[in-house]
Short mmCIF file of C-alpha atoms and ligand atoms in Angstrom, two decimals:
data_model
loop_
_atom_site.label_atom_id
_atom_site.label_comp_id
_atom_site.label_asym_id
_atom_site.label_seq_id
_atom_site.Cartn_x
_atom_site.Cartn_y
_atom_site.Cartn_z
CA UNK H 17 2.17 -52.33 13.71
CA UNK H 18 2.54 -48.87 11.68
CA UNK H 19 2.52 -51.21 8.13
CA UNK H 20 -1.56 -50.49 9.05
CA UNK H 21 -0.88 -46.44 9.27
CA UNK H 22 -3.04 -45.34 6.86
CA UNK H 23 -1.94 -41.62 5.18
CA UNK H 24 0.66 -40.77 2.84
CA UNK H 25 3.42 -39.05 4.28
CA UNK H 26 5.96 -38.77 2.00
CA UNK H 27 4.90 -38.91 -2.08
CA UNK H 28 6.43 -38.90 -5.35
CA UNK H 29 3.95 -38.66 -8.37
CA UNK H 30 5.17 -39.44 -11.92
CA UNK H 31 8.76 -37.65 -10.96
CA UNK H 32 11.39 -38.22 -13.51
CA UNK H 33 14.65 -36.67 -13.13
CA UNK H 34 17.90 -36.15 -14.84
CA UNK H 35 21.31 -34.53 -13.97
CA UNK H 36 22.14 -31.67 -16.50
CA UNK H 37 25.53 -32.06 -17.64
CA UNK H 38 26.61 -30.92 -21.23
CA UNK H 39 24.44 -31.51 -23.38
CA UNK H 40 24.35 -34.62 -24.74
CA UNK H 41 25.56 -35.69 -21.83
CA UNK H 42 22.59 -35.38 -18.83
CA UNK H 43 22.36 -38.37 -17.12
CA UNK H 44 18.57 -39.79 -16.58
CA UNK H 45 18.21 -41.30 -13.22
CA UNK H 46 14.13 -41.19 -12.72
CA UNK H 47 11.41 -41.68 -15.46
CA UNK H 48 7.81 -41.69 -14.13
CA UNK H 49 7.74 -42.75 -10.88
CA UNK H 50 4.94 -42.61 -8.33
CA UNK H 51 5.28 -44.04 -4.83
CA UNK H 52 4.14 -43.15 -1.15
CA UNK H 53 5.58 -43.87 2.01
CA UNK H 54 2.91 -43.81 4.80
CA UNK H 55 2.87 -42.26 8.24
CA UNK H 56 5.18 -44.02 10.96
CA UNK H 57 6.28 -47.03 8.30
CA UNK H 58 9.49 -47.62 8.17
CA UNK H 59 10.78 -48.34 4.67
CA UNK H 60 14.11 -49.49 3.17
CA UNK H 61 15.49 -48.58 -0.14
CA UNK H 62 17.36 -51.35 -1.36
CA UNK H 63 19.76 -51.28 -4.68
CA UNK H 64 22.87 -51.54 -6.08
CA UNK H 65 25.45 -48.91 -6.02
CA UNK H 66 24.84 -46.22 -8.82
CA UNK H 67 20.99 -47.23 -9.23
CA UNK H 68 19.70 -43.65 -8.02
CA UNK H 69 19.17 -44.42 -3.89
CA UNK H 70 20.69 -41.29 -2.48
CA UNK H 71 19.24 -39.33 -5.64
CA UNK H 72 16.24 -40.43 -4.46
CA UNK H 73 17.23 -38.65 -0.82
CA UNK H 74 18.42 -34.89 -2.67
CA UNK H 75 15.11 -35.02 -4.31
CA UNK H 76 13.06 -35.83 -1.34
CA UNK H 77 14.58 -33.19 0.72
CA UNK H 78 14.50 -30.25 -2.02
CA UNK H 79 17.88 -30.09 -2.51
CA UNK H 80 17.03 -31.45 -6.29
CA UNK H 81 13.93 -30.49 -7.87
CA UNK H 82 12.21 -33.10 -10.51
CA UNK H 83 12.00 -32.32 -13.91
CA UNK H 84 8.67 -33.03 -14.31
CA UNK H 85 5.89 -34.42 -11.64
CA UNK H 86 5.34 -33.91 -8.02
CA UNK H 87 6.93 -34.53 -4.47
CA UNK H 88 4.05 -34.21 -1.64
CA UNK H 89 4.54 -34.23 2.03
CA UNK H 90 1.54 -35.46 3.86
CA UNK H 91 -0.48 -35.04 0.51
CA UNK H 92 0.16 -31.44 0.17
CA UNK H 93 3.26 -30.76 -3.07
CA UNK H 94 5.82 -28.90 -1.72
CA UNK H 95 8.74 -27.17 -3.03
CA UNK H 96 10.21 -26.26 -0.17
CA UNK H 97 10.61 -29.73 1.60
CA UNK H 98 14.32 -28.95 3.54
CA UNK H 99 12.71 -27.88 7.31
CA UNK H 100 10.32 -30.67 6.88
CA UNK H 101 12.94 -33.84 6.57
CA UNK H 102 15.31 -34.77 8.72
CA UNK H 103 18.51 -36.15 6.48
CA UNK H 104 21.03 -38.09 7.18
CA UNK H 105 23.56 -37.69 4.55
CA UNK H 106 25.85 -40.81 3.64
CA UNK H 107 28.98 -39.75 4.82
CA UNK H 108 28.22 -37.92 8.64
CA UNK H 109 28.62 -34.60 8.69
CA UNK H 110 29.41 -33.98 12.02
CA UNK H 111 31.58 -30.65 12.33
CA UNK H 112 34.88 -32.34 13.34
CA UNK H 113 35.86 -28.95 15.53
CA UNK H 114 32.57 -29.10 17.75
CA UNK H 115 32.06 -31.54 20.83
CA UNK H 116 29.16 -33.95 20.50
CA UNK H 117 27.21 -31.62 22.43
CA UNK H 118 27.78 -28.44 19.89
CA UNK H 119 27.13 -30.67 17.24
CA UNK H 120 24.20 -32.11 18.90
CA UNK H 121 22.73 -28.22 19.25
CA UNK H 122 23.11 -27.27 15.80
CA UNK H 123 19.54 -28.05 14.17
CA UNK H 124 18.29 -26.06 16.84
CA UNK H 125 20.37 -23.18 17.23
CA UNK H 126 19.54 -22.83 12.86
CA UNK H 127 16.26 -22.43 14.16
CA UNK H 128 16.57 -19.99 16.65
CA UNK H 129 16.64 -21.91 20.12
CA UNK H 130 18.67 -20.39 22.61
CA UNK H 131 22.06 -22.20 23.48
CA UNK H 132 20.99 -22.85 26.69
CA UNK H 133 17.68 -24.61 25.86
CA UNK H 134 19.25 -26.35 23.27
CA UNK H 135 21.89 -27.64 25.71
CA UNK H 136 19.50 -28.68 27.68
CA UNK H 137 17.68 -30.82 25.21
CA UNK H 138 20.67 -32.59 24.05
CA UNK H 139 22.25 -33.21 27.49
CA UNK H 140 18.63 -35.21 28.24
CA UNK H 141 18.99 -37.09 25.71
CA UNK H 142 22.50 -38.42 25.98
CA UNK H 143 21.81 -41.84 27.71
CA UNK H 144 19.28 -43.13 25.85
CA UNK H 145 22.02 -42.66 23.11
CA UNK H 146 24.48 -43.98 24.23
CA UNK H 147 26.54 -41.21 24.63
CA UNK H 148 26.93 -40.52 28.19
CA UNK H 149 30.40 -39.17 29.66
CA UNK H 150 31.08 -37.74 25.93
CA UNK H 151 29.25 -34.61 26.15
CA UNK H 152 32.86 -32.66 25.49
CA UNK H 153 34.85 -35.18 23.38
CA UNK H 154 35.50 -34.24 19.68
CA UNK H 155 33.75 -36.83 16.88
CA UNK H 156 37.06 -37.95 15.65
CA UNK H 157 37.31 -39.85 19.39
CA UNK H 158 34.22 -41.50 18.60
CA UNK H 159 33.42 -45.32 17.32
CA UNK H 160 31.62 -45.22 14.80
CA UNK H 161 28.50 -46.65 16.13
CA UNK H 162 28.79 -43.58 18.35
CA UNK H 163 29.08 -41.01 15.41
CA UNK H 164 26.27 -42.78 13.96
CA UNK H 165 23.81 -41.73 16.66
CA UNK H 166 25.14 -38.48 17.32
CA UNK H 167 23.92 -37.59 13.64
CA UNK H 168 20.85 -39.64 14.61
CA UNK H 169 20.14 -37.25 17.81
CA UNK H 170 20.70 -34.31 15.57
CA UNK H 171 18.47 -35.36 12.79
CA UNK H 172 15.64 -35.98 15.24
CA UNK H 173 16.75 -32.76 17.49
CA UNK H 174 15.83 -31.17 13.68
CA UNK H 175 12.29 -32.00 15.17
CA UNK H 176 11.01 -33.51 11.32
CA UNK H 177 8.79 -36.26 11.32
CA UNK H 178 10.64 -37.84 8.19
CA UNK H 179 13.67 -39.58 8.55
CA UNK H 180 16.32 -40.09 5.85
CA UNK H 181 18.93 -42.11 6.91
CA UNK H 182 21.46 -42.81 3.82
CA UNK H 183 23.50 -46.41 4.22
CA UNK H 184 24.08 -45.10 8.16
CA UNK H 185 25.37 -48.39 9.04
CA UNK H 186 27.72 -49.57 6.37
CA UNK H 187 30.89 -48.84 7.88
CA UNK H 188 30.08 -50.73 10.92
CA UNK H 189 31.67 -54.36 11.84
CA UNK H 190 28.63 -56.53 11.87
CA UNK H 191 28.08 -57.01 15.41
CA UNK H 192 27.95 -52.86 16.19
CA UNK H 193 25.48 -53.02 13.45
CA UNK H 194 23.41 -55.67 14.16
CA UNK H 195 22.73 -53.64 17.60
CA UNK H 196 22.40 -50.19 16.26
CA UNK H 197 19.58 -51.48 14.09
CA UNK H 198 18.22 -53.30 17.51
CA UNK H 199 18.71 -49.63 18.93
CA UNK H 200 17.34 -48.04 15.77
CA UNK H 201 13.95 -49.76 16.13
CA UNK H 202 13.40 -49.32 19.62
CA UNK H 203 14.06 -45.32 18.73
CA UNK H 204 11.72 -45.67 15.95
CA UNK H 205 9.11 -46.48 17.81
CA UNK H 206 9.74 -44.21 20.50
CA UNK H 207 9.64 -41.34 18.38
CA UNK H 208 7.15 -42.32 16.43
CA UNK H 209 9.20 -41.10 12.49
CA UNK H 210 8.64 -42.41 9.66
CA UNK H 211 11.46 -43.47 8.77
CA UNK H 212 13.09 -44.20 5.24
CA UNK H 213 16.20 -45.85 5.05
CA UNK H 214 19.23 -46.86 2.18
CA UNK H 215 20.63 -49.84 2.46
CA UNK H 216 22.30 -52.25 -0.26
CA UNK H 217 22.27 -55.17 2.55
CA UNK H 218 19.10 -57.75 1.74
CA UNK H 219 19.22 -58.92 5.52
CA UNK H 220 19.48 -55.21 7.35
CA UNK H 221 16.53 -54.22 5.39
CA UNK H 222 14.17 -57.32 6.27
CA UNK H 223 15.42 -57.03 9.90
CA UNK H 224 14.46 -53.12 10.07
CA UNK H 225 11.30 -52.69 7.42
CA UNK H 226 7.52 -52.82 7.27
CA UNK H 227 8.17 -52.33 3.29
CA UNK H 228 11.31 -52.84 0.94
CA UNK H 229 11.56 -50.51 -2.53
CA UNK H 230 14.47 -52.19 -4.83
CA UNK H 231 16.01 -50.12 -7.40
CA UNK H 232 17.16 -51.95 -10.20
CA UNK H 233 20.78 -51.35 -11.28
CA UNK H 234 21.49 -48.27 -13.27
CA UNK H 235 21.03 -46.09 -15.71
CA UNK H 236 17.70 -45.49 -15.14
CA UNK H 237 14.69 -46.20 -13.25
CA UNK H 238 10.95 -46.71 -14.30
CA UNK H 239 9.47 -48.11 -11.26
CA UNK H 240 10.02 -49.14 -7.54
CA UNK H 241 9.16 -52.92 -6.79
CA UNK H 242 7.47 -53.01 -3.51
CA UNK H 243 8.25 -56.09 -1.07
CA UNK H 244 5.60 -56.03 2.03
CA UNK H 245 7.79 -57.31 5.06
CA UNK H 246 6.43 -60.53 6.93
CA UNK H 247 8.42 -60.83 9.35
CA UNK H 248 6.46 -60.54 13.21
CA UNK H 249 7.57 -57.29 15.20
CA UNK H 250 9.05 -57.09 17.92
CA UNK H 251 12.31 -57.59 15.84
CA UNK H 252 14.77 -59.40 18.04
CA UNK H 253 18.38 -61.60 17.48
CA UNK H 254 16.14 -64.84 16.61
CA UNK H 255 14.52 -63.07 14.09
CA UNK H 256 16.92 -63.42 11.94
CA UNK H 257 17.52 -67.06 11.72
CA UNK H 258 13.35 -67.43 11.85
CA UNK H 259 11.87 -68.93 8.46
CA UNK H 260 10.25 -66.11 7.73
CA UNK H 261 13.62 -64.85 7.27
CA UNK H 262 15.23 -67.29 5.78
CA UNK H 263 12.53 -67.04 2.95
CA UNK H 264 12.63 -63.68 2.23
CA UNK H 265 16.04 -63.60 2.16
CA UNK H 266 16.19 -66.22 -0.76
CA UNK H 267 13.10 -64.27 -2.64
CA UNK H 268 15.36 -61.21 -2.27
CA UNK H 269 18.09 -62.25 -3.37
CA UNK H 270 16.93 -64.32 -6.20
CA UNK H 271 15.22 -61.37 -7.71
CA UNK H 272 18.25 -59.22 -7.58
CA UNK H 273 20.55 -61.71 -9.36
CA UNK H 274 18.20 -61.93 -12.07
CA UNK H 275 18.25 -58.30 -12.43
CA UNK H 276 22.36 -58.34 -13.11
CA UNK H 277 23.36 -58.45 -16.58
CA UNK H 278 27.52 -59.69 -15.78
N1 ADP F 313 25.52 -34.30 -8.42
C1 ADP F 313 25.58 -35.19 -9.42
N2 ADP F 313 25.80 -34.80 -10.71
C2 ADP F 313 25.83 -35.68 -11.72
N3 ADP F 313 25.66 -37.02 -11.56
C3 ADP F 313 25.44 -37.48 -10.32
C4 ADP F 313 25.39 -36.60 -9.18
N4 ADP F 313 25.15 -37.35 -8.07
C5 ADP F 313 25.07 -38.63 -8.51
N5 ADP F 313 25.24 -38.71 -9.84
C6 ADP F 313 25.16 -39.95 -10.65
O1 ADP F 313 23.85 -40.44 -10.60
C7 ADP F 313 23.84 -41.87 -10.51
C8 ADP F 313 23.09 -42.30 -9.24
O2 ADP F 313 23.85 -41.88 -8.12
P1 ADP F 313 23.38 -42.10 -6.62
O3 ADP F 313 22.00 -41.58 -6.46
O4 ADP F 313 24.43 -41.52 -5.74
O5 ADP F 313 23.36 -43.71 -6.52
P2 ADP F 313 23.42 -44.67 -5.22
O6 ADP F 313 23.21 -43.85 -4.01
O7 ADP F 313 22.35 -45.70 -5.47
O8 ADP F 313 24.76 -45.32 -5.24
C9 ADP F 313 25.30 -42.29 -10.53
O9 ADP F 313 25.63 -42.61 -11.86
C10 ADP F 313 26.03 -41.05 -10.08
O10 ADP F 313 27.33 -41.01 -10.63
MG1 MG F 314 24.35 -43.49 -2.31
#
């Protein structure tokens, strides 16, 4: 489906960045690298812990700049990308002394909606989430599946057509997360984001992408290799014991173990 979408939506062009310490000590995390995510895909960032993944998030959304090269959104550069991504941090930050709904109104009470509109918004959206009945109940009464799509509602409430979602589903037990990424997909294409997503589990990112980028362990990295995703949408349970699967799986995982040095 949206593998065919055609334009660039989210670009990095020969972007290598460091983090300044003391010098000597500045830590090189990106050298050179170009890559595009197009309109509506859906793309997973796979790698090992340390390898740059949620770097790659802080630069995307402005809140690093790159030393040298480019970051374009729909083909235009642009410095000032925060407004224009929707981010979900790794660790939520839902504010743990506002209900679901004040937490759910945030994005757009920072950009001037009134309360009441903004109420309004989130309270329409509660079902479809999941979240019905806990309109007044504090995030630290929350699963975590639950906390997981409060942020979600918030990030698209933010009204961005790019999604960051940073290892959203780690903490879950596997069967809450097998169904939030059933949940995730159907919201996907609902909304119609593209949507770019960390994950250092080989079979959540087959399940959920059109592409996979894997990161290569640290320090540093000089290029993204891309994996095009075979598998047939709809996604369902039996995709994931399909041969398609099963395949890429192995491929995956083979190329990753010959990336470890032990
Ligand atoms: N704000 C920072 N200042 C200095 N070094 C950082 C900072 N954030 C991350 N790092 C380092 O950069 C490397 C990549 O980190 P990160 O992007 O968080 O990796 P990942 O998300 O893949 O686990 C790690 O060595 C990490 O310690
Ligand atoms: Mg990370």
């Amino acid at each position: 489906m949206s593998s065919k979408a055609a334009r660039d939506h989210l670009s990095f062009s020969n972007v290598s960045f460091s983090y300044k310490g003391r010098p000597p000590s500045s830590l090189s995390i990106f050298e050179n690298i170009t890559v595009s995510v197009k309109e509506k895909e859906f793309v997973s960032i796979l790698g090992p812990s340390g390898s740059g993944k949620s770097t790659f998030f802080r630069l995307a959304t402005g809140l690093e700049q790159p030393d040298t090269g480019s970051i374009s959104i729909s083909q235009k550069e642009e410095k000032n990308r925060l407004g224009k991504v929707g981010y979900m941090p790794q660790q939520d930050l839902l504010l743990p002394w506002r209900t679901v709904l004040e937490n759910g109104v945030l994005p757009m009470e920072l950009q001037g909606v009134s309360r009441k509109e903004a109420k309004k918004q989130v309270l329409s959206h509660m079902k479809e989430f999941g979240l019905e009945g806990k309109e007044n109940v504090y995030p630290q009464q929350l699963s975590g599946g639950m906390r997981q799509r409060v942020s979600f509602l918030r990030a698209i409430l933010g009204g961005a057509d790019i999604l960051l979602l940073d290892e959203p589903f780690s903490a879950l037990d596997s069967m809450t997360r097998f169904m939030m990424q059933e949940w995730l997909l159907l919201q996907w294409q609902k909304w119609e984001k593209t949507i770019i997503f960390i994950t250092h589990d080989v079979e959540e990112a087959i399940f959920l992408s059109d592409r996979i980028l894997m990161l290569t362990p640290p320090p540093i990295q000089t290029e993204f290799e891309t994996i095009d995703v075979t598998l047939p949408r709809p996604r369902t349970e039996e995709s994931r014991s399909s041969p398609v699967f099963m395949e890429l799986k192995q491929r995956l995982l083979q190329k990753m173990r010959a990336r470890i040095e032990l």
